[in-house]
Structures are given as structure tokens and as C-alpha cells.
Coordinates of N, CA and C in Angstrom, one line a residue:
M72 N 15.2 -13.0 10.3 CA 13.8 -12.8 10.2 C 13.3 -11.9 11.3
T73 N 12.5 -10.9 11.0 CA 12.0 -9.9 11.9 C 10.7 -10.4 12.5
A74 N 10.5 -10.3 13.8 CA 9.3 -10.7 14.5 C 8.1 -9.8 14.1
D75 N 7.0 -10.4 14.1 CA 5.7 -9.7 13.8 C 5.5 -8.6 14.9
P76 N 5.4 -7.3 14.5 CA 5.3 -6.3 15.5 C 4.1 -6.4 16.4
L77 N 3.0 -6.8 15.9 CA 1.8 -7.0 16.7 C 1.9 -8.1 17.7
D78 N 2.5 -9.2 17.2 CA 2.8 -10.4 18.1 C 3.7 -10.0 19.2
T79 N 4.7 -9.2 18.9 CA 5.7 -8.7 19.9 C 5.0 -7.9 21.0
L80 N 4.1 -7.0 20.5 CA 3.4 -6.1 21.4 C 2.4 -6.9 22.3
L81 N 1.7 -7.9 21.7 CA 0.8 -8.7 22.5 C 1.5 -9.5 23.5
R82 N 2.6 -10.1 23.2 CA 3.4 -10.9 24.1 C 3.9 -10.0 25.3
W83 N 4.3 -8.8 24.9 CA 4.7 -7.9 26.0 C 3.6 -7.5 26.9
S84 N 2.4 -7.2 26.4 CA 1.3 -6.9 27.2 C 0.8 -8.1 28.1
D85 N 0.8 -9.3 27.4 CA 0.4 -10.5 28.1 C 1.3 -10.8 29.3
S86 N 2.5 -10.4 29.3 CA 3.4 -10.6 30.4 C 3.3 -9.6 31.5
G87 N 2.4 -8.7 31.3 CA 2.1 -7.7 32.3 C 3.0 -6.4 32.2
A88 N 3.8 -6.3 31.2 CA 4.6 -5.1 31.0 C 3.8 -4.0 30.3
I89 N 4.4 -2.8 30.3 CA 3.7 -1.6 29.8 C 4.3 -1.2 28.5
W90 N 3.4 -0.7 27.6 CA 3.9 -0.1 26.4 C 3.3 1.3 26.3
R91 N 4.1 2.2 25.6 CA 3.6 3.6 25.4 C 4.0 4.0 23.9
V92 N 3.0 4.7 23.3 CA 3.3 5.3 22.0 C 4.2 6.5 22.2
L93 N 5.4 6.4 21.5 CA 6.3 7.5 21.6 C 6.2 8.5 20.4
S94 N 5.7 8.0 19.3 CA 5.4 8.8 18.1 C 4.6 8.1 17.2
R95 N 3.8 8.9 16.4 CA 3.0 8.3 15.3 C 2.8 9.3 14.3
N96 N 2.8 8.9 13.0 CA 2.5 9.8 11.9 C 1.7 9.0 10.9
R97 N 1.5 9.5 9.8 CA 0.6 8.8 8.8 C 1.3 7.5 8.3
D98 N 2.6 7.4 8.4 CA 3.3 6.3 7.8 C 3.7 5.2 8.8
S99 N 3.9 5.6 10.1 CA 4.4 4.6 11.0 C 4.1 4.9 12.5
I100 N 4.3 4.0 13.4 CA 4.1 4.2 14.8 C 5.4 3.7 15.5
T101 N 5.8 4.4 16.6 CA 6.9 3.9 17.4 C 6.4 3.7 18.8
I102 N 6.6 2.5 19.3 CA 6.1 2.2 20.6 C 7.3 1.8 21.5
G103 N 7.3 2.4 22.7 CA 8.3 2.0 23.7 C 7.8 0.9 24.6
L104 N 8.7 -0.1 24.8 CA 8.3 -1.2 25.7 C 9.0 -1.0 27.0
F105 N 8.2 -0.9 28.1 CA 8.7 -0.6 29.4 C 8.6 -1.8 30.4
R106 N 9.4 -1.7 31.4 CA 9.3 -2.7 32.5 C 7.9 -2.7 33.1
C107 N 7.5 -3.8 33.8 CA 6.2 -3.9 34.4 C 5.9 -2.8 35.3
D108 N 6.9 -2.2 35.9 CA 6.6 -1.0 36.9 C 6.5 0.3 36.1
G109 N 6.7 0.3 34.8 CA 6.6 1.5 34.0 C 7.9 2.3 34.0
G110 N 8.9 1.7 34.6 CA 10.2 2.4 34.7 C 11.0 2.4 33.4
E111 N 12.1 1.8 33.3 CA 13.0 1.8 32.2 C 12.4 1.3 30.9
E112 N 12.8 2.0 29.8 CA 12.4 1.5 28.5 C 13.4 0.4 28.2
V113 N 12.8 -0.8 27.8 CA 13.6 -2.0 27.5 C 13.9 -2.1 26.0
D114 N 12.9 -1.8 25.1 CA 13.0 -1.9 23.7 C 12.0 -1.0 23.0
R115 N 12.1 -1.0 21.7 CA 11.1 -0.2 20.9 C 10.7 -1.0 19.7
I116 N 9.5 -0.7 19.3 CA 8.9 -1.2 18.0 C 8.6 0.0 17.1
T117 N 9.1 0.0 15.9 CA 8.8 1.0 14.9 C 8.2 0.3 13.7
S118 N 7.0 0.6 13.3 CA 6.4 -0.2 12.3 C 5.3 0.6 11.5
A119 N 5.1 0.2 10.3 CA 4.0 0.7 9.5 C 2.9 -0.3 9.3
A120 N 3.0 -1.4 10.1 CA 2.1 -2.5 9.9 C 0.7 -2.1 10.3
P121 N -0.3 -2.2 9.3 CA -1.7 -1.8 9.6 C -2.3 -2.5 10.8
E122 N -1.9 -3.8 11.0 CA -2.5 -4.5 12.1 C -2.1 -3.9 13.4
L123 N -0.9 -3.5 13.5 CA -0.4 -2.9 14.8 C -1.1 -1.6 15.0
R124 N -1.1 -0.8 13.9 CA -1.8 0.5 14.1 C -3.3 0.4 14.4
A125 N -3.9 -0.6 13.9 CA -5.3 -0.8 14.2 C -5.5 -1.3 15.7
Y126 N -4.6 -2.1 16.1 CA -4.7 -2.6 17.5 C -4.5 -1.5 18.5
V127 N -3.5 -0.6 18.3 CA -3.2 0.5 19.2 C -4.3 1.5 19.1
G128 N -4.8 1.8 17.9 CA -5.8 2.8 17.7 C -5.3 4.2 18.1
E129 N -6.2 4.8 18.9 CA -5.8 6.2 19.4 C -5.2 6.1 20.8
R130 N -5.1 4.9 21.4 CA -4.5 4.9 22.7 C -3.1 5.4 22.7
S131 N -2.7 5.9 23.9 CA -1.3 6.4 24.1 C -0.4 5.4 24.8
S132 N -1.1 4.4 25.5 CA -0.3 3.4 26.2 C -1.2 2.2 26.5
S133 N -0.6 1.2 27.1 CA -1.3 0.0 27.5 C -2.2 0.3 28.7
E134 N -1.9 1.4 29.3 CA -2.7 1.8 30.5 C -4.0 2.5 30.2
D135 N -4.2 2.8 28.9 CA -5.4 3.5 28.5 C -6.6 2.6 28.5

């Protein structure tokens, strides 16, 4: 079973870590999940889930 992408992103943010949009197009969005210090990329989310796209909106990262 695949985890809900929005839930994954929210848990990542709630833990104080950073996310960045790596790419987006009309069909999907790819988000990099980075360590709390913004260093190394730990994981990625690629999804077409409308809830995830709505949450991220036009932001390029969790630091926006």
C-alpha cells in the first residue's frame, strides 16, 4: 500500500524538515524531501494527487 502523498509531505514538514518542488507539469508534481538543514535529499514524492498539488500551490519549497 502506498502512503498518501499529502500525508507524507505534512509529516515531513511537521518534523521540521524541508521540501522543495523539483518539477511540476500539468499532470504531476515531484517534490524532494531534504534533511532539516536543507542538505541532502532523503526521498522524493511524485504524484498527480489534486490534494497535494492544491496544498503546494505555487510555492517552490517549504521555506516560501
